[in-house]
Amino acid sequence: MPATDLDQVVNLCKRRGFVFPSAEIYGGFRSTYDYGPLGALMLRNVKDAWVRAMVQQRDDIVLIDAAILSPPAIWEASGHLQNFTDPLVDCTVCNRRFREDQLDQRDCPRDFKVCEFTSARAFNLMFKTHAGPVEDEGAVAYLRPETAQGMFTNFANVLQATRKKPPFGIAQVGKSFRNEITPGNFVFRTREFEQMELEFFVPPDDGAKWYEFWCAERVRWYTDLGIPTDLLRLRAHDPDELSHYSAGTSDVEFLYPWGWGELEGIANRTDYDLTQHSKHSGQRLEYFDQSTNEHYVPHVIEPAAGATRAMMAFLLAAYDEDEIGGEARTVLRLHPRLAPYKVAVLPLSKKDTLTPVAREVLGLVQQRWMTEYDDTQSIGRRYRRQDEIGTPLAVTVDFESLEDRAVTIRDRDTTEQVRVPIDALVGELSARLDL
């Protein structure tokens, strides 16, 4: 098990402004969270890192942003109206409700008494609402429970607009909503969350090859961004776990404080989704291969990750405690690409003589990177604070800077310091951050 305690990270997130309980002044709203000044930046960095790897650095994937509200026809075609359910039971002892598939004993999970459970019944996880002024069946709409369907319904549009040909992908990052019965474990399972999904369309005979490719590629993304290999594993689903349309599914799992849990799923969805939407919409969703003069419905490989869940894993993996000069410190060893602030500018004093140079340095640095300026408390305390929020580099402006036009760069992980001329500062920071 990882050494990091969940409570330690939760407390740090609240205290330093990563994640706040939503509606806290009203007593909170169960399993909803607000991302504070640092959390909003880090969550954006996680999403940007995903887009960088999946879209920017490839020439076979494009990005879209589909609507969150959608009509029932989409979810009828996808099978969500009929099958997107959890088995629900009620305990007649404690009068609480649980998912049947998460109960592995007859003891009441809350009160440690012998439980009497009702028969299981299906509970649809989609949030239903109404569009327009009249609440009738003709105005029913749903908040999407996943981002995937917007990519399938836009397949023909993207094909025509971009002139791509299989293998190619459509990527999307955005909010999804599921009326989870048993949300919990901080931001691991919530009713409102963000997904990072790719639908990769391939010739039918190439499905197995691309499935293996994306399984390996997605594990590499996490390790490249700093998660140790011993905290990750790729678990293939057993045959009885597979969806009826899946020719293979694997989960990238992370070793959370409570055990192994899913970070991302990679599925070979065959031609199920495009075939279903074609059947229900009456539109042809296929590709014409001019080289063979054949029409075919592409198969789809789907890597689907949770942005909020990934951010949590990165925080847990980065959390560390050590000693510097006999003094204990907490440090987030975040990859520079994920850190909320890349650089901190710390004037040694708030005196007016030092402020102009410190502000000059700030102006240079914040043109390139997200930067924090902090001139309160002792320099040692400010270093500790930047360590705790994961800032990779701190730039100290001292009174010698007035004479030699140089500043000191301090490294978060090694605490080593080096003196650099202000004129060379941006180049030195660029080399160290290597973004």
Short mmCIF file of C-alpha atoms in Angstrom, two decimals:
data_model
loop_
_atom_site.label_atom_id
_atom_site.label_comp_id
_atom_site.label_asym_id
_atom_site.label_seq_id
_atom_site.Cartn_x
_atom_site.Cartn_y
_atom_site.Cartn_z
CA MET A 1 0.00 0.00 0.00
CA PRO A 2 1.19 3.57 -0.65
CA ALA A 3 2.48 5.46 2.36
CA THR A 4 0.35 8.53 1.66
CA ASP A 5 -2.70 8.82 3.89
CA LEU A 6 -5.81 10.11 2.13
CA ASP A 7 -6.62 12.48 5.00
CA GLN A 8 -3.22 14.15 4.64
CA VAL A 9 -3.89 15.00 1.01
CA VAL A 10 -7.50 16.02 1.65
CA ASN A 11 -6.37 18.38 4.42
CA LEU A 12 -3.65 19.87 2.23
CA CYS A 13 -6.16 20.37 -0.59
CA LYS A 14 -8.52 22.28 1.68
CA ARG A 15 -5.85 24.31 3.47
CA ARG A 16 -3.89 25.35 0.39
CA GLY A 17 -6.78 25.88 -1.99
CA PHE A 18 -6.80 22.86 -4.26
CA VAL A 19 -10.28 21.48 -3.50
CA PHE A 20 -13.10 22.79 -1.32
CA PRO A 21 -16.35 21.06 -0.33
CA SER A 22 -19.07 22.62 -2.46
CA ALA A 23 -21.68 24.85 -0.76
CA GLU A 24 -19.78 24.47 2.51
CA ILE A 25 -21.33 27.57 4.12
CA TYR A 26 -24.71 25.85 3.69
CA GLY A 27 -23.54 22.60 5.19
CA GLY A 28 -22.19 21.18 1.97
CA PHE A 29 -23.78 19.22 -0.87
CA ARG A 30 -22.83 15.57 -0.75
CA SER A 31 -20.08 14.46 -3.11
CA THR A 32 -19.68 17.77 -4.94
CA TYR A 33 -16.48 19.78 -4.83
CA ASP A 34 -15.22 23.18 -5.94
CA TYR A 35 -11.70 23.54 -7.31
CA GLY A 36 -9.92 26.45 -5.63
CA PRO A 37 -7.17 28.73 -6.96
CA LEU A 38 -4.54 25.97 -7.05
CA GLY A 39 -6.90 23.13 -7.95
CA ALA A 40 -8.36 25.01 -10.91
CA LEU A 41 -4.87 25.56 -12.28
CA MET A 42 -3.74 21.98 -11.70
CA LEU A 43 -6.91 20.48 -13.18
CA ARG A 44 -6.43 22.65 -16.26
CA ASN A 45 -2.81 21.47 -16.45
CA VAL A 46 -3.90 17.81 -16.32
CA LYS A 47 -6.33 18.39 -19.18
CA ASP A 48 -3.78 20.40 -21.15
CA ALA A 49 -1.20 17.62 -20.71
CA TRP A 50 -3.73 15.11 -22.06
CA VAL A 51 -4.57 17.28 -25.08
CA ARG A 52 -0.86 17.86 -25.67
CA ALA A 53 -0.16 14.12 -25.78
CA MET A 54 -3.32 13.01 -27.58
CA VAL A 55 -3.88 15.83 -30.07
CA GLN A 56 -1.02 18.33 -30.30
CA GLN A 57 1.74 15.76 -30.68
CA ARG A 58 -0.18 13.60 -33.18
CA ASP A 59 -1.47 14.29 -36.67
CA ASP A 60 -4.23 11.67 -36.63
CA ILE A 61 -6.45 13.02 -33.81
CA VAL A 62 -8.68 16.12 -33.71
CA LEU A 63 -10.45 17.82 -30.81
CA ILE A 64 -14.14 18.68 -30.49
CA ASP A 65 -16.39 20.07 -27.76
CA ALA A 66 -19.91 18.63 -27.96
CA ALA A 67 -23.02 19.73 -26.07
CA ILE A 68 -23.70 18.60 -22.51
CA LEU A 69 -27.50 18.52 -22.93
CA SER A 70 -28.82 16.00 -25.44
CA PRO A 71 -32.13 14.44 -26.54
CA PRO A 72 -33.36 11.01 -25.46
CA ALA A 73 -32.83 9.59 -28.98
CA ILE A 74 -29.04 9.58 -28.50
CA TRP A 75 -29.27 7.61 -25.25
CA GLU A 76 -31.83 5.21 -26.62
CA ALA A 77 -29.48 4.40 -29.51
CA SER A 78 -26.46 4.03 -27.21
CA GLY A 79 -28.34 1.75 -24.82
CA HIS A 80 -28.03 4.07 -21.83
CA LEU A 81 -31.79 4.42 -21.32
CA GLN A 82 -32.13 0.65 -21.02
CA ASN A 83 -28.80 -0.49 -19.58
CA PHE A 84 -27.01 2.36 -17.77
CA THR A 85 -28.08 1.18 -14.34
CA ASP A 86 -26.76 0.11 -10.97
CA PRO A 87 -28.33 -2.69 -8.88
CA LEU A 88 -29.84 -0.95 -5.85
CA VAL A 89 -30.79 -2.48 -2.48
CA ASP A 90 -32.20 -0.98 0.70
CA CYS A 91 -31.18 -2.03 4.21
CA THR A 92 -34.25 -2.42 6.42
CA VAL A 93 -32.03 -2.21 9.53
CA CYS A 94 -30.32 1.16 8.96
CA ASN A 95 -32.71 2.45 6.27
CA ARG A 96 -29.85 3.27 3.92
CA ARG A 97 -29.38 2.49 0.25
CA PHE A 98 -26.42 0.66 -1.31
CA ARG A 99 -25.18 -0.77 -4.60
CA GLU A 100 -25.61 -4.53 -4.46
CA ASP A 101 -22.39 -5.16 -6.40
CA GLN A 102 -20.38 -3.34 -3.72
CA LEU A 103 -21.65 -5.42 -0.79
CA ASP A 104 -19.35 -8.35 -0.10
CA GLN A 105 -20.87 -9.41 3.21
CA ARG A 106 -24.20 -9.31 5.06
CA ASP A 107 -22.96 -6.91 7.74
CA CYS A 108 -24.40 -3.43 7.48
CA PRO A 109 -21.61 -1.25 5.99
CA ARG A 110 -22.56 1.71 8.20
CA ASP A 111 -23.77 0.31 11.54
CA PHE A 112 -22.04 -3.09 11.74
CA LYS A 113 -25.29 -4.93 12.41
CA VAL A 114 -26.74 -7.89 10.55
CA CYS A 115 -28.50 -6.46 7.53
CA GLU A 116 -31.77 -7.28 5.92
CA PHE A 117 -31.60 -6.20 2.29
CA THR A 118 -34.49 -5.76 -0.09
CA SER A 119 -34.40 -7.32 -3.53
CA ALA A 120 -32.18 -5.50 -6.03
CA ARG A 121 -33.78 -3.11 -8.50
CA ALA A 122 -32.27 -1.24 -11.40
CA PHE A 123 -31.55 2.46 -10.95
CA ASN A 124 -30.70 4.55 -14.02
CA LEU A 125 -27.69 6.78 -13.44
CA MET A 126 -28.54 9.54 -15.90
CA PHE A 127 -29.72 12.97 -14.80
CA LYS A 128 -33.02 13.80 -16.48
CA THR A 129 -34.23 17.35 -17.03
CA HIS A 130 -36.56 19.34 -19.28
CA ALA A 131 -35.74 21.80 -22.03
CA GLY A 132 -38.17 24.67 -22.60
CA PRO A 133 -41.10 26.05 -20.58
CA VAL A 134 -43.33 22.95 -20.58
CA GLU A 135 -42.36 19.88 -18.60
CA ASP A 136 -43.77 17.13 -20.78
CA GLU A 137 -42.20 14.10 -22.42
CA GLY A 138 -41.54 16.06 -25.58
CA ALA A 139 -39.25 18.38 -23.63
CA VAL A 140 -37.16 15.67 -21.90
CA ALA A 141 -33.39 16.07 -22.10
CA TYR A 142 -30.46 14.42 -20.36
CA LEU A 143 -27.18 15.61 -18.91
CA ARG A 144 -24.61 13.44 -20.64
CA PRO A 145 -23.19 10.61 -18.48
CA GLU A 146 -20.14 10.41 -20.76
CA THR A 147 -18.54 12.49 -23.50
CA ALA A 148 -18.29 9.60 -25.97
CA GLN A 149 -21.65 9.87 -27.72
CA GLY A 150 -20.99 13.40 -28.98
CA MET A 151 -17.96 12.03 -30.81
CA PHE A 152 -19.93 9.19 -32.40
CA THR A 153 -22.79 11.44 -33.53
CA ASN A 154 -20.24 13.86 -35.04
CA PHE A 155 -18.29 11.14 -36.85
CA ALA A 156 -19.59 12.08 -40.31
CA ASN A 157 -19.18 15.81 -39.65
CA VAL A 158 -15.56 15.42 -38.60
CA LEU A 159 -14.81 13.05 -41.47
CA GLN A 160 -16.09 15.59 -43.97
CA ALA A 161 -14.56 18.67 -42.31
CA THR A 162 -11.06 17.28 -41.71
CA ARG A 163 -10.68 14.77 -44.59
CA LYS A 164 -9.17 12.29 -42.14
CA LYS A 165 -9.22 8.60 -42.88
CA PRO A 166 -8.98 5.61 -40.54
CA PRO A 167 -7.02 5.20 -38.41
CA PHE A 168 -7.92 8.58 -36.91
CA GLY A 169 -9.37 9.81 -33.66
CA ILE A 170 -11.79 12.32 -32.19
CA ALA A 171 -10.87 13.58 -28.71
CA GLN A 172 -12.89 15.51 -26.18
CA VAL A 173 -12.49 16.91 -22.67
CA GLY A 174 -15.50 17.96 -20.67
CA LYS A 175 -18.04 17.55 -17.89
CA SER A 176 -20.16 14.44 -17.40
CA PHE A 177 -22.87 13.69 -14.85
CA ARG A 178 -23.92 10.45 -13.18
CA ASN A 179 -26.41 10.04 -10.37
CA GLU A 180 -24.09 7.72 -8.44
CA ILE A 181 -25.66 5.80 -5.56
CA THR A 182 -22.49 5.50 -3.51
CA PRO A 183 -20.15 8.40 -4.32
CA GLY A 184 -17.16 8.81 -2.04
CA ASN A 185 -13.41 8.71 -1.43
CA PHE A 186 -12.97 12.45 -1.96
CA VAL A 187 -13.05 13.30 -5.71
CA PHE A 188 -12.61 9.65 -6.78
CA ARG A 189 -16.33 9.08 -7.37
CA THR A 190 -18.59 12.11 -7.72
CA ARG A 191 -21.82 12.91 -9.52
CA GLU A 192 -20.23 15.73 -11.53
CA PHE A 193 -16.80 15.09 -13.02
CA GLU A 194 -14.60 15.75 -16.03
CA GLN A 195 -13.58 13.20 -18.61
CA MET A 196 -10.81 13.00 -21.18
CA GLU A 197 -11.93 10.58 -23.88
CA LEU A 198 -10.68 9.47 -27.27
CA GLU A 199 -12.64 7.57 -29.90
CA PHE A 200 -10.09 6.12 -32.29
CA PHE A 201 -11.64 4.81 -35.51
CA VAL A 202 -9.76 2.00 -37.26
CA PRO A 203 -10.29 -0.52 -40.07
CA PRO A 204 -12.09 -3.59 -38.64
CA ASP A 205 -9.10 -5.91 -39.09
CA ASP A 206 -6.82 -3.51 -37.15
CA GLY A 207 -8.86 -3.30 -33.96
CA ALA A 208 -6.77 -5.71 -31.89
CA LYS A 209 -3.49 -4.05 -32.90
CA TRP A 210 -4.65 -0.54 -31.97
CA TYR A 211 -6.20 -1.79 -28.72
CA GLU A 212 -2.80 -3.08 -27.60
CA PHE A 213 -1.16 0.16 -28.75
CA TRP A 214 -3.45 2.40 -26.71
CA CYS A 215 -3.20 0.22 -23.59
CA ALA A 216 0.58 0.69 -23.57
CA GLU A 217 0.42 4.35 -24.59
CA ARG A 218 -1.98 5.35 -21.84
CA VAL A 219 0.10 3.71 -19.09
CA ARG A 220 3.15 5.56 -20.43
CA TRP A 221 1.33 8.91 -20.17
CA TYR A 222 0.94 8.52 -16.41
CA THR A 223 4.52 7.40 -15.83
CA ASP A 224 5.90 10.20 -18.02
CA LEU A 225 4.09 12.66 -15.74
CA GLY A 226 5.62 11.25 -12.58
CA ILE A 227 3.51 8.38 -11.24
CA PRO A 228 5.86 5.53 -10.17
CA THR A 229 5.37 2.26 -12.02
CA ASP A 230 4.74 0.35 -8.80
CA LEU A 231 1.60 2.45 -8.21
CA LEU A 232 0.15 1.54 -11.61
CA ARG A 233 -1.07 -1.63 -13.23
CA LEU A 234 -2.99 -2.61 -16.35
CA ARG A 235 -5.79 -5.03 -15.56
CA ALA A 236 -7.60 -6.85 -18.35
CA HIS A 237 -11.30 -7.46 -17.74
CA ASP A 238 -12.45 -11.02 -17.27
CA PRO A 239 -14.95 -12.32 -19.86
CA ASP A 240 -17.87 -11.92 -17.44
CA GLU A 241 -16.96 -8.24 -16.92
CA LEU A 242 -17.00 -7.30 -20.59
CA SER A 243 -19.81 -5.28 -22.09
CA HIS A 244 -21.72 -7.18 -24.77
CA TYR A 245 -20.14 -5.03 -27.50
CA SER A 246 -16.55 -5.19 -26.20
CA ALA A 247 -13.88 -7.32 -27.83
CA GLY A 248 -11.51 -6.42 -25.00
CA THR A 249 -11.30 -3.94 -22.13
CA SER A 250 -8.47 -3.09 -19.74
CA ASP A 251 -8.28 -0.66 -16.85
CA VAL A 252 -5.27 1.43 -15.93
CA GLU A 253 -5.44 1.16 -12.15
CA PHE A 254 -3.74 3.25 -9.44
CA LEU A 255 -2.88 2.08 -5.94
CA TYR A 256 -4.99 4.47 -3.86
CA PRO A 257 -4.75 4.50 -0.06
CA TRP A 258 -7.78 2.17 0.05
CA GLY A 259 -6.47 -0.18 -2.66
CA TRP A 260 -6.41 -0.53 -6.42
CA GLY A 261 -8.93 1.61 -8.28
CA GLU A 262 -9.62 2.57 -11.89
CA LEU A 263 -7.89 5.58 -13.42
CA GLU A 264 -8.82 4.93 -17.02
CA GLY A 265 -10.48 2.32 -19.18
CA ILE A 266 -9.36 1.28 -22.67
CA ALA A 267 -11.99 -0.60 -24.64
CA ASN A 268 -12.24 -2.20 -28.08
CA ARG A 269 -15.87 -1.25 -28.76
CA THR A 270 -15.93 -2.84 -32.26
CA ASP A 271 -18.48 -1.19 -34.59
CA TYR A 272 -21.27 -1.15 -32.01
CA ASP A 273 -21.65 2.60 -31.50
CA LEU A 274 -21.59 3.76 -35.11
CA THR A 275 -23.89 0.90 -36.12
CA GLN A 276 -26.40 1.78 -33.39
CA HIS A 277 -26.48 5.47 -34.22
CA SER A 278 -26.74 4.70 -37.94
CA LYS A 279 -29.67 2.37 -37.30
CA HIS A 280 -31.56 4.81 -35.05
CA SER A 281 -30.85 7.99 -37.01
CA GLY A 282 -31.17 6.59 -40.50
CA GLN A 283 -27.83 8.18 -41.43
CA ARG A 284 -24.93 6.24 -42.94
CA LEU A 285 -21.97 6.36 -40.55
CA GLU A 286 -19.27 4.59 -42.49
CA TYR A 287 -16.05 5.18 -44.39
CA PHE A 288 -15.47 4.69 -48.09
CA ASP A 289 -12.01 3.29 -48.79
CA GLN A 290 -11.06 4.42 -52.28
CA SER A 291 -8.11 2.03 -52.44
CA THR A 292 -10.39 -1.01 -52.14
CA ASN A 293 -13.62 0.60 -53.39
CA GLU A 294 -15.39 -0.64 -50.26
CA HIS A 295 -17.60 0.92 -47.60
CA TYR A 296 -17.08 -0.20 -44.01
CA VAL A 297 -18.08 0.80 -40.50
CA PRO A 298 -14.88 1.49 -38.54
CA HIS A 299 -14.18 -0.22 -35.24
CA VAL A 300 -13.50 2.02 -32.26
CA ILE A 301 -10.79 1.91 -29.61
CA GLU A 302 -11.74 4.09 -26.65
CA PRO A 303 -9.28 5.28 -23.98
CA ALA A 304 -11.50 7.04 -21.42
CA ALA A 305 -9.89 8.80 -18.45
CA GLY A 306 -11.23 10.93 -15.61
CA ALA A 307 -9.50 14.30 -15.34
CA THR A 308 -10.52 14.80 -11.71
CA ARG A 309 -9.58 11.24 -10.81
CA ALA A 310 -6.22 11.62 -12.58
CA MET A 311 -5.53 14.84 -10.69
CA MET A 312 -6.18 13.00 -7.43
CA ALA A 313 -3.76 10.23 -8.39
CA PHE A 314 -1.06 12.75 -9.34
CA LEU A 315 -1.49 14.50 -5.97
CA LEU A 316 -1.30 11.23 -4.03
CA ALA A 317 1.77 10.08 -5.95
CA ALA A 318 3.52 13.44 -5.52
CA TYR A 319 2.86 13.87 -1.79
CA ASP A 320 6.00 13.45 0.30
CA GLU A 321 7.40 14.35 3.71
CA ASP A 322 11.10 14.80 4.43
CA GLU A 323 13.54 16.88 6.50
CA ILE A 324 15.55 19.91 5.43
CA GLY A 325 18.20 21.04 7.89
CA GLY A 326 16.54 19.07 10.67
CA GLU A 327 13.15 20.65 9.94
CA ALA A 328 10.23 18.59 8.68
CA ARG A 329 8.58 19.69 5.47
CA THR A 330 5.73 18.59 3.24
CA VAL A 331 6.44 18.65 -0.48
CA LEU A 332 4.42 17.89 -3.60
CA ARG A 333 6.87 16.51 -6.14
CA LEU A 334 4.60 17.30 -9.08
CA HIS A 335 5.84 17.14 -12.63
CA PRO A 336 6.43 20.76 -13.75
CA ARG A 337 3.77 20.39 -16.44
CA LEU A 338 1.15 19.67 -13.74
CA ALA A 339 2.25 22.10 -11.01
CA PRO A 340 -0.25 24.96 -10.48
CA TYR A 341 2.58 27.50 -10.37
CA LYS A 342 5.78 26.84 -12.28
CA VAL A 343 7.77 29.62 -10.59
CA ALA A 344 7.52 31.69 -7.43
CA VAL A 345 9.11 35.14 -7.23
CA LEU A 346 10.14 35.89 -3.65
CA PRO A 347 11.63 39.29 -2.74
CA LEU A 348 13.73 38.95 0.40
CA SER A 349 12.14 42.08 1.85
CA LYS A 350 9.03 44.21 1.31
CA LYS A 351 11.17 47.37 1.38
CA ASP A 352 10.54 49.83 -1.43
CA THR A 353 14.15 49.61 -2.58
CA LEU A 354 13.71 45.93 -3.49
CA THR A 355 10.16 45.96 -4.86
CA PRO A 356 10.93 47.52 -8.30
CA VAL A 357 13.51 44.83 -9.14
CA ALA A 358 11.24 42.07 -7.83
CA ARG A 359 8.38 43.36 -9.96
CA GLU A 360 10.68 43.54 -12.96
CA VAL A 361 11.59 39.88 -12.47
CA LEU A 362 7.91 38.99 -12.02
CA GLY A 363 7.08 40.71 -15.31
CA LEU A 364 9.72 38.71 -17.15
CA VAL A 365 8.69 35.38 -15.71
CA GLN A 366 4.89 35.61 -15.80
CA GLN A 367 4.93 36.29 -19.55
CA ARG A 368 6.00 32.65 -19.95
CA TRP A 369 4.71 30.72 -16.93
CA MET A 370 2.02 30.81 -14.27
CA THR A 371 3.85 32.57 -11.43
CA GLU A 372 3.15 33.43 -7.79
CA TYR A 373 4.52 36.54 -6.13
CA ASP A 374 4.91 36.26 -2.35
CA ASP A 375 6.52 38.87 -0.10
CA THR A 376 5.03 37.91 3.28
CA GLN A 377 6.67 36.04 6.19
CA SER A 378 10.26 34.80 6.36
CA ILE A 379 11.97 33.45 3.28
CA GLY A 380 12.19 30.00 4.88
CA ARG A 381 8.44 29.87 5.45
CA ARG A 382 7.80 30.99 1.92
CA TYR A 383 10.05 28.23 0.58
CA ARG A 384 8.11 25.70 2.64
CA ARG A 385 4.80 26.97 1.32
CA GLN A 386 5.97 26.72 -2.29
CA ASP A 387 7.27 23.19 -1.61
CA GLU A 388 3.89 22.21 -0.19
CA ILE A 389 1.95 23.43 -3.23
CA GLY A 390 4.39 21.83 -5.67
CA THR A 391 6.07 24.89 -7.23
CA PRO A 392 9.19 23.50 -8.97
CA LEU A 393 11.35 26.64 -8.82
CA ALA A 394 11.58 29.72 -6.61
CA VAL A 395 13.39 32.90 -7.64
CA THR A 396 14.67 35.00 -4.74
CA VAL A 397 15.39 38.69 -5.23
CA ASP A 398 17.73 40.04 -2.52
CA PHE A 399 19.60 43.26 -1.83
CA GLU A 400 22.61 42.02 -3.79
CA SER A 401 20.32 41.97 -6.82
CA LEU A 402 20.40 45.77 -6.75
CA GLU A 403 24.15 45.64 -7.28
CA ASP A 404 24.86 42.58 -9.43
CA ARG A 405 21.54 42.33 -11.32
CA ALA A 406 21.33 38.63 -10.41
CA VAL A 407 18.82 36.45 -8.55
CA THR A 408 18.88 33.06 -6.83
CA ILE A 409 16.99 30.06 -8.26
CA ARG A 410 16.03 27.38 -5.72
CA ASP A 411 15.00 23.88 -6.75
CA ARG A 412 11.99 22.38 -4.94
CA ASP A 413 13.18 18.77 -4.88
CA THR A 414 16.90 19.19 -4.16
CA THR A 415 16.71 22.62 -2.42
CA GLU A 416 19.91 23.49 -4.30
CA GLN A 417 20.41 27.16 -5.15
CA VAL A 418 22.22 28.86 -8.00
CA ARG A 419 22.87 32.52 -8.78
CA VAL A 420 21.76 33.65 -12.25
CA PRO A 421 21.88 37.06 -13.98
CA ILE A 422 18.42 38.55 -14.51
CA ASP A 423 19.14 38.82 -18.23
CA ALA A 424 19.71 35.02 -18.36
CA LEU A 425 16.84 34.10 -16.01
CA VAL A 426 14.19 33.18 -18.58
CA GLY A 427 16.62 30.93 -20.46
CA GLU A 428 17.73 29.20 -17.27
CA LEU A 429 14.15 28.63 -16.11
CA SER A 430 13.20 27.28 -19.54
CA ALA A 431 16.03 24.74 -19.42
CA ARG A 432 15.09 23.61 -15.92
CA LEU A 433 11.34 23.37 -16.47
CA ASP A 434 11.74 21.69 -19.87
CA LEU A 435 8.04 21.97 -20.63
#
